Coordinates of C-alpha atoms and ligand atoms in Angstrom, one line a residue:
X1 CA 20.3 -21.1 -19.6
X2 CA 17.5 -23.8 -18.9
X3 CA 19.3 -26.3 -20.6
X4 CA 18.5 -29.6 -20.3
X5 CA 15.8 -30.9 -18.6
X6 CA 16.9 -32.7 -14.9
X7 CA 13.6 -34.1 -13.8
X8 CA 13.1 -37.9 -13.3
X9 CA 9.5 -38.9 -12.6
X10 CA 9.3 -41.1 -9.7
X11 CA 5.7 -42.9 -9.9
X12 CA 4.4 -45.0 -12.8
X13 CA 1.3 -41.9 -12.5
X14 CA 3.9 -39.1 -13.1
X15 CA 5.5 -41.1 -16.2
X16 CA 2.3 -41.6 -17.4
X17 CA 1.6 -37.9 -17.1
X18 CA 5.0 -37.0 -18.4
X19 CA 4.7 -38.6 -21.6
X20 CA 1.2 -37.5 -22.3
X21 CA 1.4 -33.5 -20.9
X22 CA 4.9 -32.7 -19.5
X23 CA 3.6 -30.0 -16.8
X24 CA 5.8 -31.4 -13.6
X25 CA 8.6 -31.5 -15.7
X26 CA 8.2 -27.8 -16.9
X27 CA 7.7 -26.7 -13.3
X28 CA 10.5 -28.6 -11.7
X29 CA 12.8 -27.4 -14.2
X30 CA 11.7 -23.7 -13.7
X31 CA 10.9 -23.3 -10.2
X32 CA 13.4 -26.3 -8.6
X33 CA 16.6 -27.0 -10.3
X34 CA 16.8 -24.0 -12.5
X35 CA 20.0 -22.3 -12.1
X36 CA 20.1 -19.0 -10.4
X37 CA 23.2 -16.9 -10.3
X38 CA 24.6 -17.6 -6.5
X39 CA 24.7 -13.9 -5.3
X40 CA 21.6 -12.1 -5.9
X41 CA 20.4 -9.7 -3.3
X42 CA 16.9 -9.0 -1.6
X43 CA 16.3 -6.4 -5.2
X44 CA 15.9 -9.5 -7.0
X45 CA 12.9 -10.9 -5.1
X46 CA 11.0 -8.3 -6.0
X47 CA 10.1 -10.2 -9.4
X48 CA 8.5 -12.7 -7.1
X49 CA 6.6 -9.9 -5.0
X50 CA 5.3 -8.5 -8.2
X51 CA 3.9 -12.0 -9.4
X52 CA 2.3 -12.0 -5.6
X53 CA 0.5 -8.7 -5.9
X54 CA -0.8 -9.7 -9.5
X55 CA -2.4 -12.4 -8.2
X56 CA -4.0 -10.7 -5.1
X57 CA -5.1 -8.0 -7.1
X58 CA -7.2 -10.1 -9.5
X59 CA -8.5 -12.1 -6.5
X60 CA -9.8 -9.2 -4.7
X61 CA -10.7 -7.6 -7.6
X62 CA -13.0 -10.0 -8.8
X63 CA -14.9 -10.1 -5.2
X64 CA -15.0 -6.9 -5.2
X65 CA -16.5 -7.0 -8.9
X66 CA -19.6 -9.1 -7.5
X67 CA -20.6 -6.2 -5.4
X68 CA -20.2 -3.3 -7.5
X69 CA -22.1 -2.0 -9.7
X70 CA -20.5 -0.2 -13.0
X71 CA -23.7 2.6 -13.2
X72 CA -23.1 6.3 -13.1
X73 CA -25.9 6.7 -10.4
X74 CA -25.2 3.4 -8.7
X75 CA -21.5 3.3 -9.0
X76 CA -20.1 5.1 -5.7
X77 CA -23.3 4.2 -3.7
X78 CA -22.0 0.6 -4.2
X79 CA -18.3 1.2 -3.2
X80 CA -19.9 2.6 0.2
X81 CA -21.9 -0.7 0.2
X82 CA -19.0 -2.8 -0.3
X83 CA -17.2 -0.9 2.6
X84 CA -20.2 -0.9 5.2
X85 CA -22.7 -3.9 3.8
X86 CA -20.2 -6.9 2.6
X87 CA -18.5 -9.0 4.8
X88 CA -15.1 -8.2 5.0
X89 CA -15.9 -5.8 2.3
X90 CA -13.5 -2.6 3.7
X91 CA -11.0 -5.7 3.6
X92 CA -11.4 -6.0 0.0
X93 CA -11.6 -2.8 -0.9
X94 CA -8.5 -1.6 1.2
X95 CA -6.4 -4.4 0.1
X96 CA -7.5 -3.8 -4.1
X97 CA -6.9 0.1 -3.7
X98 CA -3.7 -0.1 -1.2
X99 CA -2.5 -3.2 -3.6
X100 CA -2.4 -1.1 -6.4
X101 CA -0.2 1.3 -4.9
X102 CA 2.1 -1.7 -3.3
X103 CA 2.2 -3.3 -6.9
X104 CA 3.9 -0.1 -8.2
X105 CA 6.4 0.1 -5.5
X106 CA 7.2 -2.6 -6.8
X107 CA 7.5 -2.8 -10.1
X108 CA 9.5 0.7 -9.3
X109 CA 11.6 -1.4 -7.5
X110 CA 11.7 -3.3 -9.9
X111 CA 12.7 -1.1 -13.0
X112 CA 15.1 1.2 -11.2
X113 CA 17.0 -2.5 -9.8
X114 CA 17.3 -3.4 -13.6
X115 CA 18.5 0.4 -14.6
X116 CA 21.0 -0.2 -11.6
X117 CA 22.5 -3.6 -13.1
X118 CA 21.8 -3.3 -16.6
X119 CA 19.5 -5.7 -16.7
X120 CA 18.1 -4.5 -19.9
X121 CA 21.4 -4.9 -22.3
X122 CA 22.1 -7.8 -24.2
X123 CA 21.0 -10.5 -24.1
X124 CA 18.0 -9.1 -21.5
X125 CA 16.2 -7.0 -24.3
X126 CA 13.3 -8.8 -24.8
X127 CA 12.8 -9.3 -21.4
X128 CA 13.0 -6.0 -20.9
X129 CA 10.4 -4.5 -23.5
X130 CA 7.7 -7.0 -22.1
X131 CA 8.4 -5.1 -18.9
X132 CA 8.3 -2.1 -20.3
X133 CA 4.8 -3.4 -21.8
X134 CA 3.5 -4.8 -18.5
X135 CA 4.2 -1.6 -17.2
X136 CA 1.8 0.3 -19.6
X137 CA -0.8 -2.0 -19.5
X138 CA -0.5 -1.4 -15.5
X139 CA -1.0 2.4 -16.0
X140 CA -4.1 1.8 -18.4
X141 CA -5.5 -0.8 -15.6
X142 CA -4.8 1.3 -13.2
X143 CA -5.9 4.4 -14.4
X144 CA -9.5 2.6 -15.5
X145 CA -9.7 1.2 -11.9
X146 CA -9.8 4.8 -10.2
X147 CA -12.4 5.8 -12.2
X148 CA -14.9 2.8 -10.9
X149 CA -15.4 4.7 -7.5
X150 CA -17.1 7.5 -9.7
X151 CA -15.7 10.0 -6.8
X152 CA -14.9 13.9 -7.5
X153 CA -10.8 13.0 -8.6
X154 CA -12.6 9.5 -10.8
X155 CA -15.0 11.9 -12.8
X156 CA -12.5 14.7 -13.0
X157 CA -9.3 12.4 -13.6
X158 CA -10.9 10.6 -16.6
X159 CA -12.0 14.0 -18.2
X160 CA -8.5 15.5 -18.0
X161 CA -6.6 12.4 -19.1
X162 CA -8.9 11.1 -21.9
X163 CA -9.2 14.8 -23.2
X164 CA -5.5 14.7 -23.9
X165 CA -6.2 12.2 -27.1
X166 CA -7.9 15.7 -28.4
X167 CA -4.6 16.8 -28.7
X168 CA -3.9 14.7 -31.5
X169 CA -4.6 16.4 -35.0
X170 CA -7.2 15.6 -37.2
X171 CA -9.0 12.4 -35.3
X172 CA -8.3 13.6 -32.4
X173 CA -12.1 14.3 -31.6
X174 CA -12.9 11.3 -33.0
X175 CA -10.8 9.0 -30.7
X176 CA -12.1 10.9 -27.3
X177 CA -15.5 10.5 -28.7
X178 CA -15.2 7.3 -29.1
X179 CA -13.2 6.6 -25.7
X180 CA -16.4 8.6 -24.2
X181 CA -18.9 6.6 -25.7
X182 CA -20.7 9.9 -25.7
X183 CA -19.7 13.9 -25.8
X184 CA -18.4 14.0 -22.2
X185 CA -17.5 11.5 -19.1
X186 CA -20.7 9.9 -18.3
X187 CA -21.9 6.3 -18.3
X188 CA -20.8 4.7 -20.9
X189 CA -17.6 5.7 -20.0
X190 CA -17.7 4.1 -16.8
X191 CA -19.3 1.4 -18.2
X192 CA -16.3 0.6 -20.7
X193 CA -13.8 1.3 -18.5
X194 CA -15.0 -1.5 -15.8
X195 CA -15.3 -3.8 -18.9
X196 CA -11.4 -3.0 -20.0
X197 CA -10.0 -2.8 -15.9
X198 CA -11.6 -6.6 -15.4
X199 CA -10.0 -7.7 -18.8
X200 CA -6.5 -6.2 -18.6
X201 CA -5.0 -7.9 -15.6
X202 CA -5.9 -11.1 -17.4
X203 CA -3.6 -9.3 -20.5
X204 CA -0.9 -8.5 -18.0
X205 CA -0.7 -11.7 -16.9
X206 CA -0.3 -13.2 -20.2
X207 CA 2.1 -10.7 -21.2
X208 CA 3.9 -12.0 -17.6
X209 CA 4.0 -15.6 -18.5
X210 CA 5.8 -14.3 -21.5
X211 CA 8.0 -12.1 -19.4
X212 CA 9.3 -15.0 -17.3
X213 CA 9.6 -17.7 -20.4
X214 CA 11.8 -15.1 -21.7
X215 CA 14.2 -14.9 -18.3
X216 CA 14.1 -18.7 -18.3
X217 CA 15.5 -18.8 -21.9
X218 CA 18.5 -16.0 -21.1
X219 CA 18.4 -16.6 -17.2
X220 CA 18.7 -14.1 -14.5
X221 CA 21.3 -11.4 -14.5
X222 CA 23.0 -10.6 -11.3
X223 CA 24.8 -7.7 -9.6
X224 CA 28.5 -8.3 -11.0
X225 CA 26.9 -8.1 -14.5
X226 CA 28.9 -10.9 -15.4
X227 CA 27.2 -13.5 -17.3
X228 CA 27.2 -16.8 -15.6
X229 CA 30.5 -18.8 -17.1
X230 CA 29.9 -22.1 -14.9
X231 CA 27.3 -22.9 -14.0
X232 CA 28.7 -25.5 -11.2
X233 CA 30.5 -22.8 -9.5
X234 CA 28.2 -19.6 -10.4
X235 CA 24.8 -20.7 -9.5
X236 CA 22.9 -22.6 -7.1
X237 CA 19.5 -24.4 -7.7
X238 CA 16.3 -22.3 -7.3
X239 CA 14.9 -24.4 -5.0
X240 CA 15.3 -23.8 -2.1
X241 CA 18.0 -20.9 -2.3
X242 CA 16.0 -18.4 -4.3
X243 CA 12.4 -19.8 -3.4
X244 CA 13.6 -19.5 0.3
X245 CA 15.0 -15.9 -0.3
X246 CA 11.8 -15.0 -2.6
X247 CA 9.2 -15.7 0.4
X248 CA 11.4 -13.9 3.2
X249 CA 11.4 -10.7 0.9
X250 CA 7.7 -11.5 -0.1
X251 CA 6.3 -11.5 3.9
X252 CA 8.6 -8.2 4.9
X253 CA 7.0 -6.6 1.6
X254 CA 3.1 -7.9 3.1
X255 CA 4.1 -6.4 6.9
X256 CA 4.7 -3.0 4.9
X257 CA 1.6 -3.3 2.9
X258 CA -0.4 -4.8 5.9
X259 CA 0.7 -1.9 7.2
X260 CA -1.3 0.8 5.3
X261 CA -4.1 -1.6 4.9
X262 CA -4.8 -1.7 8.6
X263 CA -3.1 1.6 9.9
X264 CA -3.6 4.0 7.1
X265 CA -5.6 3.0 4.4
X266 CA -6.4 6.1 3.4
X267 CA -3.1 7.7 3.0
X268 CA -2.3 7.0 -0.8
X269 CA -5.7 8.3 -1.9
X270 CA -7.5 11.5 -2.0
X271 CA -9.8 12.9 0.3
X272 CA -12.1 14.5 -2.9
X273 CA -12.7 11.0 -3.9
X274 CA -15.3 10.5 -1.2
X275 CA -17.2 13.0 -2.3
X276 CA -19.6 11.6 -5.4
X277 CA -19.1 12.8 -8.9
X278 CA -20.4 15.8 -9.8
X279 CA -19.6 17.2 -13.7
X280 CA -21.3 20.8 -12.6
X281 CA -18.3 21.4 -9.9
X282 CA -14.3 21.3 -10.9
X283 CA -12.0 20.5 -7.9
X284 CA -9.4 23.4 -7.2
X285 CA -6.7 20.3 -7.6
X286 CA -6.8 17.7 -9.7
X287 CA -3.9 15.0 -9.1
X288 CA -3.4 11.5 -10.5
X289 CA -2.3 8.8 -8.1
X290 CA 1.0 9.4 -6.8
X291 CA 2.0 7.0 -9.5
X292 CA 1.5 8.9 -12.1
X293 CA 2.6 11.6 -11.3
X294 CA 6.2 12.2 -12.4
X295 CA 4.5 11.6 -16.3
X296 CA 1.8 14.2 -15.2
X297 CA 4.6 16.5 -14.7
X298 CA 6.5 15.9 -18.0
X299 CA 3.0 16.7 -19.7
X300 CA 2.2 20.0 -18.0
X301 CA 5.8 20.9 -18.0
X302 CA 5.1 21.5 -22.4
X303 CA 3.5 24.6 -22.9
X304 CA 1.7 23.1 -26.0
X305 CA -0.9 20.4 -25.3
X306 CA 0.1 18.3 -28.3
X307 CA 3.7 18.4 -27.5
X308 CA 3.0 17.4 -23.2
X309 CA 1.2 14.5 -24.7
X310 CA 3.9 13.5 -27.1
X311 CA 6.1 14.1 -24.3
X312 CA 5.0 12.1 -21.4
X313 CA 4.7 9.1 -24.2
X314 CA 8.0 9.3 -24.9
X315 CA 9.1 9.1 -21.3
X316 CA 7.7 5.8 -21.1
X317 CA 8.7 4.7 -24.7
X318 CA 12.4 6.0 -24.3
X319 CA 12.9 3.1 -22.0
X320 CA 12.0 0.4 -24.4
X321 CA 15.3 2.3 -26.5
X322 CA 17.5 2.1 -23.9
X323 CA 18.9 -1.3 -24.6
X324 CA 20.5 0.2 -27.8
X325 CA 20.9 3.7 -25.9
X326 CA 23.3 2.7 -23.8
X327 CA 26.6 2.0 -25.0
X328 CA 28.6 0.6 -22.3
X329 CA 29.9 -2.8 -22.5
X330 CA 29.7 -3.3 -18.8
X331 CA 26.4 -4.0 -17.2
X332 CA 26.1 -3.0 -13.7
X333 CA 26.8 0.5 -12.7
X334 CA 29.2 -1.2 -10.0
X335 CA 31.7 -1.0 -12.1
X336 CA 30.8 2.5 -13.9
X337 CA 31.9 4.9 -12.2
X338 CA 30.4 8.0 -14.1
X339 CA 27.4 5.9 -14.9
X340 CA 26.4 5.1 -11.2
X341 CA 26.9 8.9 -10.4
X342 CA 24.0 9.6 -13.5
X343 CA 21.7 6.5 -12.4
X344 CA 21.6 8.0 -8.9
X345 CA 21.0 11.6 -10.4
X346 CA 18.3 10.1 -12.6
X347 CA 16.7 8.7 -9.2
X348 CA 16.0 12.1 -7.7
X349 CA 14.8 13.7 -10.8
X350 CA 12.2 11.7 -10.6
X351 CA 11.6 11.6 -6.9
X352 CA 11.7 15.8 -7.9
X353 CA 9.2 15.3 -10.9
X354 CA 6.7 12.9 -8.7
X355 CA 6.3 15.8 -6.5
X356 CA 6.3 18.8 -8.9
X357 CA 3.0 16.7 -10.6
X358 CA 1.8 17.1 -7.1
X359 CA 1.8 20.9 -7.1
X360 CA -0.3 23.3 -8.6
X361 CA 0.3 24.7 -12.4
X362 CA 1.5 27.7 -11.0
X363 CA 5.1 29.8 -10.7
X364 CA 8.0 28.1 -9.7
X365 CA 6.8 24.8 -10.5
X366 CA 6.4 25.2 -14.2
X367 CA 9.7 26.1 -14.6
X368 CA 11.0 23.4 -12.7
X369 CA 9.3 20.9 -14.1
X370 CA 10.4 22.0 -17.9
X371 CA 13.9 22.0 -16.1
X372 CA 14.0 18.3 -15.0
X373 CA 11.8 17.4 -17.9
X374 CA 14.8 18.0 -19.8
X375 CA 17.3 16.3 -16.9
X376 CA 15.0 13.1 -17.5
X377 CA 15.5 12.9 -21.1
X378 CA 19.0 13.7 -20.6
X379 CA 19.8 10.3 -18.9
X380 CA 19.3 8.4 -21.4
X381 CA 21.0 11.0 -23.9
X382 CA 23.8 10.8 -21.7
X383 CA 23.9 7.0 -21.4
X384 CA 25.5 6.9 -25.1
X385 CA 27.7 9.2 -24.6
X386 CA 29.2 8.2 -21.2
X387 CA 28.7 4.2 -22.3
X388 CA 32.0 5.7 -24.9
X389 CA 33.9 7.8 -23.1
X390 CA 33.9 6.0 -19.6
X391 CA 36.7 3.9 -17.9
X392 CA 34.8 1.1 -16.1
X393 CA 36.4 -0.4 -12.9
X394 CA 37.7 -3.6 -13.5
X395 CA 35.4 -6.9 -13.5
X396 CA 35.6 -9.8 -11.5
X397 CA 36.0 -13.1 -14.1
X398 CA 33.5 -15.0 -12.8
X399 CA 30.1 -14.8 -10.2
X400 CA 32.3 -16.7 -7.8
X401 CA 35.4 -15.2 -7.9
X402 CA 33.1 -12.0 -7.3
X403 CA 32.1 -14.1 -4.3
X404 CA 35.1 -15.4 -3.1
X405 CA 36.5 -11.7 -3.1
X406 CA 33.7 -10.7 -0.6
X407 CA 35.1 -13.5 2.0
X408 CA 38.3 -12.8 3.8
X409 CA 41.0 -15.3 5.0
X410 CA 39.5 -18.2 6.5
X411 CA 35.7 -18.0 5.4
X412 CA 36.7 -17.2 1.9
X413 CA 38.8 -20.6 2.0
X414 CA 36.0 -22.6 3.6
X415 CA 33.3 -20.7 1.3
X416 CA 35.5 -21.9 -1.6
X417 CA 35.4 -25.3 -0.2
X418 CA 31.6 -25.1 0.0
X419 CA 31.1 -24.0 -3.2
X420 CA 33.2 -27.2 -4.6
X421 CA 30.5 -28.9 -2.9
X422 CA 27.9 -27.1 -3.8
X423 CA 24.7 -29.2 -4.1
X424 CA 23.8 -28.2 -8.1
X425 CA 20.9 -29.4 -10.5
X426 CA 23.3 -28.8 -13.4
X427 CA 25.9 -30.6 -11.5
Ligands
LIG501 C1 3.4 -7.4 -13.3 C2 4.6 -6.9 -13.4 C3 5.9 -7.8 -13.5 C4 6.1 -9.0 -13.0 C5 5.1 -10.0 -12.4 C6 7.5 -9.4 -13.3 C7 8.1 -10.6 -12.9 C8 9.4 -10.8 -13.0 C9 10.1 -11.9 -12.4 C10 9.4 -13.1 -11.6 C11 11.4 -11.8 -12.6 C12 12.6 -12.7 -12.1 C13 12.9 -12.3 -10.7 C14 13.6 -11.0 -10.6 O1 14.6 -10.8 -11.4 O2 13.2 -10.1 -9.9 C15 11.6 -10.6 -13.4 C16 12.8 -10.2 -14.0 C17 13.0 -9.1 -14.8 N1 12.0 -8.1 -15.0 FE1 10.1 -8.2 -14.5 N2 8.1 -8.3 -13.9 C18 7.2 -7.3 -14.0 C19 7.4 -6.0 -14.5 C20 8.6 -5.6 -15.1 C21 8.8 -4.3 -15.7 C22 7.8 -3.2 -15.7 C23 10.1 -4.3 -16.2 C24 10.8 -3.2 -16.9 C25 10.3 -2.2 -17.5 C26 10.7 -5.6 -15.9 C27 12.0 -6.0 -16.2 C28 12.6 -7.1 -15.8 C29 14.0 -7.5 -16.1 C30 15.0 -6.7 -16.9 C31 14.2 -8.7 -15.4 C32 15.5 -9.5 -15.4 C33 16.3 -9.0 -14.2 C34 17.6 -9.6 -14.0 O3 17.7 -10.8 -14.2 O4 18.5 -8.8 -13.5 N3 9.7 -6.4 -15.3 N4 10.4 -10.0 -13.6

């Protein structure tokens, strides 16, 4: 899809550079004159916004990591430093602990627009298990960072989640022994954790740069589902349509995200996690971040503790199968008629499950949550059996003609003149 390369250096300095480290040449070809299918929609900048919120989530964090201190009896006094002491420091902190909430809306965003569009069939699968990687390293970095505070919901989250590794037979001791550092939660469990949560973004973002080589080679797809056939008449540069398009989505996504920093910063979190740790007194409630918590369902909703475990892993690993799960030859869910009406259903079990992980291990919940526990895994079941049985609507041939369908009358004429003339790298 990147094809040839386009760029011409224009000053004896860039040739010189050129043939010596090629690094303009690699950017211009990805970021200006590669070829981006001509009618994506706003779901498709949210790749961008996720690259943004990376970024500003290892800035601030490693600010914020030159006033805190990673000590069981320093740990939260530090965060209250931070917020009342440091310049700016409530900034920091608000924009880390709201950004990590804003990154997953994202990246939800994110996932559910690839489910939508089949972004993860042929020839997308790589590029779709690195996501599906990027997304578990995000849970482990997240998950490590809400610890650091070393509030009530840090000390009492860590001991729930990393007791579940008991589960497992034989070294299961072993492994939360190790993950401990010790016999219970304590300092060198904080200690580890703030070593791992400042090294994993670092991981993510390697694991990104992969991620986008990997679009770059097999390019975007795009909401027909319809590969791109030509690429005069299907795409349009990068630059400036999609970087253009990319930046408007980013600053409406910052407004929202300004929004809870300055309004309601508080509103994601739990009250409990401004009150310091304290191993002698269990909280009535313990919740994960609201990110978490349509897995934290899946594993309560197992009456055995081995099996929730097993089960909440393969929630997350079932999605690295779905390339091969779903049968249907047609990518976007458009065209699927049965297909679209399951993706939708699939969306509010899991809108269902996030808040059932919200409410207490008690009667009804229980019961619902073994009951859409099974509705998640049924999805994907149901994705190879609908992919054979299903009569897709029928495809446009080509991006354009897709395009030129939307216009009526006049404007689709002049549109079609337009895209004759449609300034094109490839072109
Ligand atoms: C730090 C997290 C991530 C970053 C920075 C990132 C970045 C990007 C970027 C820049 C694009 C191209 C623009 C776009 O299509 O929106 C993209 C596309 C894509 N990403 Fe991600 N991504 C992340 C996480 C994920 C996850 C968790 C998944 C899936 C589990 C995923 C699956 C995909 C797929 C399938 C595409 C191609 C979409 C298409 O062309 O239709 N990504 N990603």
């Amino acid at each position: 899809m990147s094809g040839h390369s386009t760029y011409v250096p224009k000053t004896g300095f860039e040739r010189w550079l050129d043939a010596r480290l090629p690094i303009v040449r690699l950017m211009h070809d990805s970021a200006v004159s590669y070829p981006v299918p001509r009618n994506l929609n706003y779901l498709w900048t949210f790749g961008g916004i996720l690259v943004f919120m990376l970024v500003a989530q290892i800035v601030t964090g490693v600010i914020l990591a030159m006033h805190y201190t990673p000590h069981a009896t320093m740990a939260f006094n530090s965060v209250e430093h931070i917020m009342r002491d440091v310049n700016f420091g409530w900034l920091l902190r608000y924009l880390h602990s709201n950004g990590a909430s804003m990154f997953f809306v994202a990246v939800y965003v994110h996932i559910f627009r690839g489910l939508y569009y089949g972004s993860y069939k042929a020839p997308r699968e790589v590029l779709w298990i690195l996501g599906v990687v990027i997304f578990l390293l995000m849970m482990a970095t997240a998950f490590m960072g809400y610890v650091l505070p070393w509030g009530q919901m840090s000390f009492w989250g860590a001991t729930v989640i990393t007791n579940l590794f008991s589960a497992l037979p034989v070294v299961g001791e072993t492994i939360v022994t190790f993950l401990w550092g010790g016999y219970s939660v304590d300092n060198p469990t904080l200690n580890r954790f703030f070593s791992l949560h400042y090294l994993l973004p670092f991981m993510i973002f390697g694991v990104v740069i992969l991620h986008i080589w990997a679009l770059h080679v097999v390019g975007q797809n795009n909401p027909t589902g319809v590969e791109v056939k030509n690429v005069q008449k299907d795409t349009v540069p990068f630059t400036p349509y999609a970087t253009i398009k990319d930046i408007f989505g980013m600053v409406c996504f910052i407004f929202v995200f300004a929004y809870f920093v300055f309004y309601q910063p508080n509103f994601m979190g739990h009250a409990d996690n401004y009150i310091p740790a304290n191993p002698a007194v269990t909280p009535t409630h313990i919740v994960p971040e609201w990110y978490f918590l349509p897995f934290y369902a899946i594993l309560r909703a197992i009456p055995d503790k081995l099996g929730g475990v097993l089960a909440m892993f393969a929630a997350i690993a079932v999605l690295a199968f779905l390339p091969w799960l779903d049968t249907s030859k047609v990518k976007s869910m458009r065209y699927r008629p049965v297909a679209r009406v399951l993706f939708w259903a699939f969306l509010v079990v899991c809108i269902v499950l996030g808040y059932l992980g919200a409410m207490p291990a008690e009667e009804p919940f229980v019961t619902y949550s073994r009951i859409f526990t099974a509705l998640y895994f049924g999805y994907f079941i149901s994705l190879v059996l609908v992919g054979i049985f299903e009569k897709p609507a029928k495809l446009p041939n080509s991006i354009a003609d897709s395009v030129l369908a939307n216009t009526k009358g006049g404007s689709g004429a002049s549109l079609a003149a337009a895209t004759a003339s449609e300034p094109n790298a490839k072109g």
